[in-house]
Each structure stands twice: as structure tokens, then as C-alpha cells.
Amino acid sequence: MSSAFAATAFLRFRRLVVTLFAAGLASGCTTSGPDRLEFQSDRYDQAFDAAGEAVRKEGMPPVLTDRTGGVIEARPRLAGSVLEPWRIDNSDFEQWGANTLNKQRRRVRFEFLPVDFVPPEPQGGEALTGPPLPGSTEGELRLTDLETFDGRVELRVWVYVEREHRTGLRRGTWSRVGRTYATNPMETISPDDGTTRSPGLWTPVGRDEAMERRLLAEVKATMGDA
């Protein structure tokens, strides 16, 4: 009697997992949306706020917002795996598989630029002075002040997929629980100060164009007719 009950419970649990996985895949498979948005400069503040809200809904709040220069960068977030069927950030089975077999995260960057913007071409005769420092008043630091710009503005977004790599990995011979990491005594060891810094190295491996379109579609829906 107990074995029959256990078998029934297992079947119900398996159906529940499959249902949750299918629901998560169906919720995250929306890939339709524009590849860029154009709007008049008088709606720039509305678009900027809508972009920040779009990444907040994805669990990636902005960590850098430059309203004058037109840049928003969001906090990276680990991608969902098949062990998290409630996550809706994967658009197809390929993403589910890649994010399950590898530890990956997404990084989002919005950029606002005038539609007819063309960066100045280097002439080759100028002295090399290095990059402009944050807060400096150099003319090249801010090519276009979008807060005072009058004209058509274009919004694009890049969603980078990054994969974590750990150096000195020593795999266990029996299970993944037994793996350890070698350390180099000649290198500086990160202090155990309670910070959330990543112990690994993150390498860009691609872009998530489906999420880019979803984010722009969210911004467009918030703005109305752009």
C-alpha cells in the first residue's frame, strides 16, 4: 500500500514539475518587439524612466544612470535554469539548456543617441591625452547633452550573456560535491569582508537578442505611441 502511494505521489510530482517547466517556457518565449525605438526629444525623460523601470521588473535595477549622456546600465542577474521553472527570462529550449549546464548571467545596457549622430573621425594629428575623467569639463566628455537636445532620439539596448570561469578547479573523482579550487599563494587573496564580489571571472559569450526586443517592447508599451 505504501509503495503504491509513493509511486502515485512521484507521478504527481513529476507532472507538476513538467507543468511548471512548460509554463515557464511559454511565459518566456515571447521574442517579438522592435530592435530600436525612435521618438521626439520632448519624450526623452519619459523614455529614460520607462527603460529604468523595464529592467527593474526583470530583477536588474539600474546601477548607473547618466541622463545627460543617455546611458543606463543594470545590475547583472544570473540566468534561470531548468531547476527554476518559475523563471521566465529564457526564450527557448536552447537558452534553458545553456543556462543549466553553465553558470551564466545577463548584463543590460541602454543607450540613447540622436538619430543622425555620427562620432567625430580621428584626424591622427592630435596629442593623446587619455580618456576624459568622470566629472571633468573636457569638451569630448559629453558629445551631446540629451537633456537639452532638440530633435529625434534613438534608443537601443544590448543584453550581454556572460559565463563564469573559475581558475584552479580540481574536480572530485566521485561527485561534484568533492570539487575544490587551488589557490596561488603569490596572488592577493580577496578579503573576507562580507562583500558580494564574484569569486570567478565573467567572460562575454554572446547576446540575448530576444530579451533586447522584449525590453524595448516594454518601454514602447509604457510610452504609448513612440
PDB file of C-alpha atoms in Angstrom:
ATOM      1  CA  MET A   1       0.000   0.000   0.000  1.00  0.00           C
ATOM      2  CA  SER A   2       2.809   2.367   0.917  1.00  0.00           C
ATOM      3  CA  SER A   3       4.731   1.602  -2.296  1.00  0.00           C
ATOM      4  CA  ALA A   4       1.647   2.325  -4.412  1.00  0.00           C
ATOM      5  CA  PHE A   5       1.131   5.609  -2.572  1.00  0.00           C
ATOM      6  CA  ALA A   6       4.776   6.556  -3.105  1.00  0.00           C
ATOM      7  CA  ALA A   7       4.540   5.768  -6.823  1.00  0.00           C
ATOM      8  CA  THR A   8       1.389   7.876  -7.161  1.00  0.00           C
ATOM      9  CA  ALA A   9       2.984  10.766  -5.295  1.00  0.00           C
ATOM     10  CA  PHE A  10       6.055  10.574  -7.517  1.00  0.00           C
ATOM     11  CA  LEU A  11       3.948  10.670 -10.681  1.00  0.00           C
ATOM     12  CA  ARG A  12       2.033  13.687  -9.418  1.00  0.00           C
ATOM     13  CA  PHE A  13       5.264  15.438  -8.519  1.00  0.00           C
ATOM     14  CA  ARG A  14       6.703  14.720 -11.964  1.00  0.00           C
ATOM     15  CA  ARG A  15       3.575  16.084 -13.658  1.00  0.00           C
ATOM     16  CA  LEU A  16       3.816  19.213 -11.519  1.00  0.00           C
ATOM     17  CA  VAL A  17       7.461  19.772 -12.472  1.00  0.00           C
ATOM     18  CA  VAL A  18       6.705  19.274 -16.174  1.00  0.00           C
ATOM     19  CA  THR A  19       3.741  21.656 -15.949  1.00  0.00           C
ATOM     20  CA  LEU A  20       5.799  24.339 -14.217  1.00  0.00           C
ATOM     21  CA  PHE A  21       8.595  23.942 -16.754  1.00  0.00           C
ATOM     22  CA  ALA A  22       6.182  24.233 -19.682  1.00  0.00           C
ATOM     23  CA  ALA A  23       4.525  27.262 -18.110  1.00  0.00           C
ATOM     24  CA  GLY A  24       7.874  28.956 -17.588  1.00  0.00           C
ATOM     25  CA  LEU A  25       8.937  28.249 -21.149  1.00  0.00           C
ATOM     26  CA  ALA A  26       5.647  29.508 -22.558  1.00  0.00           C
ATOM     27  CA  SER A  27       5.862  32.679 -20.480  1.00  0.00           C
ATOM     28  CA  GLY A  28       9.415  33.419 -21.538  1.00  0.00           C
ATOM     29  CA  CYS A  29       9.191  32.537 -25.222  1.00  0.00           C
ATOM     30  CA  THR A  30       7.930  35.952 -26.350  1.00  0.00           C
ATOM     31  CA  THR A  31      10.595  37.323 -28.705  1.00  0.00           C
ATOM     32  CA  SER A  32       8.582  39.879 -30.662  1.00  0.00           C
ATOM     33  CA  GLY A  33       9.458  43.532 -30.363  1.00  0.00           C
ATOM     34  CA  PRO A  34      11.384  46.314 -32.106  1.00  0.00           C
ATOM     35  CA  ASP A  35      15.167  46.346 -32.441  1.00  0.00           C
ATOM     36  CA  ARG A  36      15.247  50.088 -31.679  1.00  0.00           C
ATOM     37  CA  LEU A  37      12.910  52.935 -30.778  1.00  0.00           C
ATOM     38  CA  GLU A  38      12.729  56.461 -32.156  1.00  0.00           C
ATOM     39  CA  PHE A  39      10.895  59.358 -30.543  1.00  0.00           C
ATOM     40  CA  GLN A  40      10.962  63.134 -30.261  1.00  0.00           C
ATOM     41  CA  SER A  41      13.316  64.668 -27.704  1.00  0.00           C
ATOM     42  CA  ASP A  42      10.429  66.091 -25.656  1.00  0.00           C
ATOM     43  CA  ARG A  43       9.653  62.484 -24.613  1.00  0.00           C
ATOM     44  CA  TYR A  44      13.224  61.683 -23.618  1.00  0.00           C
ATOM     45  CA  ASP A  45      12.595  61.816 -19.863  1.00  0.00           C
ATOM     46  CA  GLN A  46       9.590  59.523 -20.251  1.00  0.00           C
ATOM     47  CA  ALA A  47      11.621  57.011 -22.267  1.00  0.00           C
ATOM     48  CA  PHE A  48      14.545  57.165 -19.826  1.00  0.00           C
ATOM     49  CA  ASP A  49      12.289  56.432 -16.855  1.00  0.00           C
ATOM     50  CA  ALA A  50      10.496  53.654 -18.775  1.00  0.00           C
ATOM     51  CA  ALA A  51      13.815  51.954 -19.578  1.00  0.00           C
ATOM     52  CA  GLY A  52      14.846  52.002 -15.924  1.00  0.00           C
ATOM     53  CA  GLU A  53      11.505  50.547 -14.880  1.00  0.00           C
ATOM     54  CA  ALA A  54      11.746  47.803 -17.535  1.00  0.00           C
ATOM     55  CA  VAL A  55      14.979  46.391 -16.088  1.00  0.00           C
ATOM     56  CA  ARG A  56      13.651  46.706 -12.536  1.00  0.00           C
ATOM     57  CA  LYS A  57      10.799  44.392 -13.478  1.00  0.00           C
ATOM     58  CA  GLU A  58      13.429  41.892 -14.652  1.00  0.00           C
ATOM     59  CA  GLY A  59      15.087  41.961 -11.229  1.00  0.00           C
ATOM     60  CA  MET A  60      18.011  44.009 -12.575  1.00  0.00           C
ATOM     61  CA  PRO A  61      17.806  47.506 -11.043  1.00  0.00           C
ATOM     62  CA  PRO A  62      19.949  50.235 -12.634  1.00  0.00           C
ATOM     63  CA  VAL A  63      23.390  50.722 -11.115  1.00  0.00           C
ATOM     64  CA  LEU A  64      24.445  53.510 -13.498  1.00  0.00           C
ATOM     65  CA  THR A  65      22.112  56.194 -14.846  1.00  0.00           C
ATOM     66  CA  ASP A  66      23.504  59.054 -16.929  1.00  0.00           C
ATOM     67  CA  ARG A  67      20.524  61.110 -18.041  1.00  0.00           C
ATOM     68  CA  THR A  68      22.700  63.733 -19.728  1.00  0.00           C
ATOM     69  CA  GLY A  69      24.780  61.239 -21.697  1.00  0.00           C
ATOM     70  CA  GLY A  70      21.906  58.820 -22.279  1.00  0.00           C
ATOM     71  CA  VAL A  71      23.217  55.623 -20.654  1.00  0.00           C
ATOM     72  CA  ILE A  72      21.602  53.128 -18.280  1.00  0.00           C
ATOM     73  CA  GLU A  73      23.430  50.036 -17.036  1.00  0.00           C
ATOM     74  CA  ALA A  74      21.623  47.461 -14.910  1.00  0.00           C
ATOM     75  CA  ARG A  75      22.912  45.129 -12.229  1.00  0.00           C
ATOM     76  CA  PRO A  76      23.764  41.701 -13.718  1.00  0.00           C
ATOM     77  CA  ARG A  77      21.469  38.825 -12.825  1.00  0.00           C
ATOM     78  CA  LEU A  78      22.056  35.080 -13.007  1.00  0.00           C
ATOM     79  CA  ALA A  79      20.044  33.405 -15.762  1.00  0.00           C
ATOM     80  CA  GLY A  80      17.342  30.897 -14.831  1.00  0.00           C
ATOM     81  CA  SER A  81      17.879  27.146 -15.263  1.00  0.00           C
ATOM     82  CA  VAL A  82      15.569  24.146 -15.616  1.00  0.00           C
ATOM     83  CA  LEU A  83      15.714  23.843 -11.835  1.00  0.00           C
ATOM     84  CA  GLU A  84      13.868  27.179 -11.675  1.00  0.00           C
ATOM     85  CA  PRO A  85      10.799  26.684 -13.889  1.00  0.00           C
ATOM     86  CA  TRP A  86       9.189  29.814 -12.444  1.00  0.00           C
ATOM     87  CA  ARG A  87      11.829  31.999 -14.111  1.00  0.00           C
ATOM     88  CA  ILE A  88      10.576  33.486 -17.386  1.00  0.00           C
ATOM     89  CA  ASP A  89      13.798  35.024 -18.704  1.00  0.00           C
ATOM     90  CA  ASN A  90      14.611  32.230 -21.192  1.00  0.00           C
ATOM     91  CA  SER A  91      13.070  32.360 -24.657  1.00  0.00           C
ATOM     92  CA  ASP A  92      13.680  28.800 -25.912  1.00  0.00           C
ATOM     93  CA  PHE A  93      14.992  25.337 -25.034  1.00  0.00           C
ATOM     94  CA  GLU A  94      18.493  26.285 -26.167  1.00  0.00           C
ATOM     95  CA  GLN A  95      18.706  29.043 -23.562  1.00  0.00           C
ATOM     96  CA  TRP A  96      17.275  26.778 -20.869  1.00  0.00           C
ATOM     97  CA  GLY A  97      19.942  24.177 -21.642  1.00  0.00           C
ATOM     98  CA  ALA A  98      22.869  26.598 -21.863  1.00  0.00           C
ATOM     99  CA  ASN A  99      21.933  28.335 -18.617  1.00  0.00           C
ATOM    100  CA  THR A 100      21.555  24.974 -16.859  1.00  0.00           C
ATOM    101  CA  LEU A 101      24.870  23.479 -17.965  1.00  0.00           C
ATOM    102  CA  ASN A 102      26.789  26.720 -17.355  1.00  0.00           C
ATOM    103  CA  LYS A 103      26.682  29.448 -14.749  1.00  0.00           C
ATOM    104  CA  GLN A 104      25.649  32.446 -16.825  1.00  0.00           C
ATOM    105  CA  ARG A 105      24.290  35.901 -16.197  1.00  0.00           C
ATOM    106  CA  ARG A 106      22.865  38.762 -18.236  1.00  0.00           C
ATOM    107  CA  ARG A 107      24.046  42.372 -18.288  1.00  0.00           C
ATOM    108  CA  VAL A 108      21.824  45.116 -19.763  1.00  0.00           C
ATOM    109  CA  ARG A 109      22.899  48.461 -21.223  1.00  0.00           C
ATOM    110  CA  PHE A 110      20.566  51.092 -22.713  1.00  0.00           C
ATOM    111  CA  GLU A 111      21.954  53.831 -24.963  1.00  0.00           C
ATOM    112  CA  PHE A 112      20.144  56.970 -26.148  1.00  0.00           C
ATOM    113  CA  LEU A 113      21.580  58.886 -29.106  1.00  0.00           C
ATOM    114  CA  PRO A 114      20.385  61.439 -31.648  1.00  0.00           C
ATOM    115  CA  VAL A 115      19.112  59.661 -34.753  1.00  0.00           C
ATOM    116  CA  ASP A 116      21.636  61.431 -37.013  1.00  0.00           C
ATOM    117  CA  PHE A 117      24.543  61.092 -34.574  1.00  0.00           C
ATOM    118  CA  VAL A 118      27.924  60.394 -36.192  1.00  0.00           C
ATOM    119  CA  PRO A 119      31.021  60.162 -33.967  1.00  0.00           C
ATOM    120  CA  PRO A 120      33.852  62.506 -34.982  1.00  0.00           C
ATOM    121  CA  GLU A 121      36.550  60.846 -37.042  1.00  0.00           C
ATOM    122  CA  PRO A 122      40.060  60.965 -35.569  1.00  0.00           C
ATOM    123  CA  GLN A 123      42.457  63.036 -37.641  1.00  0.00           C
ATOM    124  CA  GLY A 124      45.623  61.382 -36.378  1.00  0.00           C
ATOM    125  CA  GLY A 125      47.459  64.581 -35.506  1.00  0.00           C
ATOM    126  CA  GLU A 126      46.068  65.265 -32.036  1.00  0.00           C
ATOM    127  CA  ALA A 127      48.022  64.648 -28.863  1.00  0.00           C
ATOM    128  CA  LEU A 128      46.956  61.581 -26.888  1.00  0.00           C
ATOM    129  CA  THR A 129      45.617  62.798 -23.547  1.00  0.00           C
ATOM    130  CA  GLY A 130      43.814  59.678 -22.359  1.00  0.00           C
ATOM    131  CA  PRO A 131      40.121  59.202 -21.637  1.00  0.00           C
ATOM    132  CA  PRO A 132      38.094  62.021 -20.049  1.00  0.00           C
ATOM    133  CA  LEU A 133      37.878  61.653 -16.289  1.00  0.00           C
ATOM    134  CA  PRO A 134      34.471  61.381 -14.584  1.00  0.00           C
ATOM    135  CA  GLY A 135      33.273  64.840 -13.623  1.00  0.00           C
ATOM    136  CA  SER A 136      35.776  66.669 -15.848  1.00  0.00           C
ATOM    137  CA  THR A 137      34.755  69.534 -18.091  1.00  0.00           C
ATOM    138  CA  GLU A 138      36.532  68.396 -21.243  1.00  0.00           C
ATOM    139  CA  GLY A 139      34.514  69.053 -24.390  1.00  0.00           C
ATOM    140  CA  GLU A 140      34.759  65.482 -25.652  1.00  0.00           C
ATOM    141  CA  LEU A 141      33.370  64.087 -22.402  1.00  0.00           C
ATOM    142  CA  ARG A 142      29.850  64.911 -23.471  1.00  0.00           C
ATOM    143  CA  LEU A 143      29.364  64.989 -27.236  1.00  0.00           C
ATOM    144  CA  THR A 144      25.596  65.502 -26.951  1.00  0.00           C
ATOM    145  CA  ASP A 145      23.629  66.786 -23.974  1.00  0.00           C
ATOM    146  CA  LEU A 146      20.380  64.867 -24.355  1.00  0.00           C
ATOM    147  CA  GLU A 147      18.673  66.913 -21.653  1.00  0.00           C
ATOM    148  CA  THR A 148      18.833  69.987 -23.896  1.00  0.00           C
ATOM    149  CA  PHE A 149      18.910  68.274 -27.302  1.00  0.00           C
ATOM    150  CA  ASP A 150      16.113  69.122 -29.748  1.00  0.00           C
ATOM    151  CA  GLY A 151      15.329  66.502 -32.395  1.00  0.00           C
ATOM    152  CA  ARG A 152      14.723  62.799 -32.891  1.00  0.00           C
ATOM    153  CA  VAL A 153      16.285  60.404 -30.363  1.00  0.00           C
ATOM    154  CA  GLU A 154      17.031  56.716 -30.862  1.00  0.00           C
ATOM    155  CA  LEU A 155      17.054  54.083 -28.113  1.00  0.00           C
ATOM    156  CA  ARG A 156      18.941  50.805 -28.386  1.00  0.00           C
ATOM    157  CA  VAL A 157      19.633  48.114 -25.810  1.00  0.00           C
ATOM    158  CA  TRP A 158      22.311  45.459 -25.509  1.00  0.00           C
ATOM    159  CA  VAL A 159      21.837  42.350 -23.372  1.00  0.00           C
ATOM    160  CA  TYR A 160      25.167  40.586 -22.947  1.00  0.00           C
ATOM    161  CA  VAL A 161      25.361  36.965 -21.813  1.00  0.00           C
ATOM    162  CA  GLU A 162      28.392  36.316 -19.616  1.00  0.00           C
ATOM    163  CA  ARG A 163      29.730  32.971 -18.398  1.00  0.00           C
ATOM    164  CA  GLU A 164      31.626  32.454 -15.162  1.00  0.00           C
ATOM    165  CA  HIS A 165      35.016  30.765 -15.171  1.00  0.00           C
ATOM    166  CA  ARG A 166      36.893  29.661 -12.061  1.00  0.00           C
ATOM    167  CA  THR A 167      40.642  29.142 -12.203  1.00  0.00           C
ATOM    168  CA  GLY A 168      42.314  26.284 -10.365  1.00  0.00           C
ATOM    169  CA  LEU A 169      39.315  23.944 -10.481  1.00  0.00           C
ATOM    170  CA  ARG A 170      40.002  20.481  -9.057  1.00  0.00           C
ATOM    171  CA  ARG A 171      37.095  18.163  -9.765  1.00  0.00           C
ATOM    172  CA  GLY A 172      36.170  15.408  -7.343  1.00  0.00           C
ATOM    173  CA  THR A 173      36.552  11.838  -8.577  1.00  0.00           C
ATOM    174  CA  TRP A 174      33.151  10.718  -7.293  1.00  0.00           C
ATOM    175  CA  SER A 175      30.769  13.667  -7.257  1.00  0.00           C
ATOM    176  CA  ARG A 176      30.568  17.416  -7.806  1.00  0.00           C
ATOM    177  CA  VAL A 177      30.361  17.894  -4.042  1.00  0.00           C
ATOM    178  CA  GLY A 178      34.004  16.958  -3.704  1.00  0.00           C
ATOM    179  CA  ARG A 179      35.403  19.604  -6.049  1.00  0.00           C
ATOM    180  CA  THR A 180      37.869  22.174  -4.709  1.00  0.00           C
ATOM    181  CA  TYR A 181      39.815  25.133  -6.058  1.00  0.00           C
ATOM    182  CA  ALA A 182      43.556  25.584  -5.967  1.00  0.00           C
ATOM    183  CA  THR A 183      44.946  28.918  -4.789  1.00  0.00           C
ATOM    184  CA  ASN A 184      48.128  30.710  -5.742  1.00  0.00           C
ATOM    185  CA  PRO A 185      49.981  31.925  -2.617  1.00  0.00           C
ATOM    186  CA  MET A 186      51.717  34.596  -4.729  1.00  0.00           C
ATOM    187  CA  GLU A 187      48.418  36.272  -5.620  1.00  0.00           C
ATOM    188  CA  THR A 188      46.446  38.638  -3.443  1.00  0.00           C
ATOM    189  CA  ILE A 189      43.534  36.879  -1.754  1.00  0.00           C
ATOM    190  CA  SER A 190      40.261  38.771  -1.667  1.00  0.00           C
ATOM    191  CA  PRO A 191      39.432  39.787   1.910  1.00  0.00           C
ATOM    192  CA  ASP A 192      36.520  38.138   3.658  1.00  0.00           C
ATOM    193  CA  ASP A 193      34.793  41.457   4.354  1.00  0.00           C
ATOM    194  CA  GLY A 194      31.204  40.413   3.683  1.00  0.00           C
ATOM    195  CA  THR A 195      31.041  41.878   0.179  1.00  0.00           C
ATOM    196  CA  THR A 196      29.229  40.106  -2.657  1.00  0.00           C
ATOM    197  CA  ARG A 197      32.055  40.200  -5.183  1.00  0.00           C
ATOM    198  CA  SER A 198      32.146  37.244  -7.542  1.00  0.00           C
ATOM    199  CA  PRO A 199      34.932  34.691  -6.977  1.00  0.00           C
ATOM    200  CA  GLY A 200      35.074  33.889 -10.700  1.00  0.00           C
ATOM    201  CA  LEU A 201      35.853  35.612 -13.963  1.00  0.00           C
ATOM    202  CA  TRP A 202      32.945  36.584 -16.231  1.00  0.00           C
ATOM    203  CA  THR A 203      33.513  36.331 -19.970  1.00  0.00           C
ATOM    204  CA  PRO A 204      31.016  37.582 -22.595  1.00  0.00           C
ATOM    205  CA  VAL A 205      29.838  34.671 -24.744  1.00  0.00           C
ATOM    206  CA  GLY A 206      27.020  36.260 -26.743  1.00  0.00           C
ATOM    207  CA  ARG A 207      23.952  38.468 -26.782  1.00  0.00           C
ATOM    208  CA  ASP A 208      20.350  37.737 -25.873  1.00  0.00           C
ATOM    209  CA  GLU A 209      18.563  39.464 -28.754  1.00  0.00           C
ATOM    210  CA  ALA A 210      15.199  38.044 -27.690  1.00  0.00           C
ATOM    211  CA  MET A 211      15.453  39.824 -24.344  1.00  0.00           C
ATOM    212  CA  GLU A 212      16.562  43.003 -26.105  1.00  0.00           C
ATOM    213  CA  ARG A 213      13.339  43.022 -28.094  1.00  0.00           C
ATOM    214  CA  ARG A 214      11.274  42.230 -25.010  1.00  0.00           C
ATOM    215  CA  LEU A 215      12.777  45.152 -23.119  1.00  0.00           C
ATOM    216  CA  LEU A 216      12.187  47.579 -25.984  1.00  0.00           C
ATOM    217  CA  ALA A 217       8.624  46.307 -26.326  1.00  0.00           C
ATOM    218  CA  GLU A 218       8.125  47.000 -22.608  1.00  0.00           C
ATOM    219  CA  VAL A 219       9.490  50.536 -22.994  1.00  0.00           C
ATOM    220  CA  LYS A 220       7.274  51.144 -26.024  1.00  0.00           C
ATOM    221  CA  ALA A 221       4.189  49.893 -24.183  1.00  0.00           C
ATOM    222  CA  THR A 222       4.927  52.198 -21.242  1.00  0.00           C
ATOM    223  CA  MET A 223       5.433  55.209 -23.511  1.00  0.00           C
ATOM    224  CA  GLY A 224       2.437  54.511 -25.709  1.00  0.00           C
ATOM    225  CA  ASP A 225       2.876  55.582 -29.348  1.00  0.00           C
ATOM    226  CA  ALA A 226       6.566  56.457 -29.676  1.00  0.00           C
TER     227      ALA A 226
END
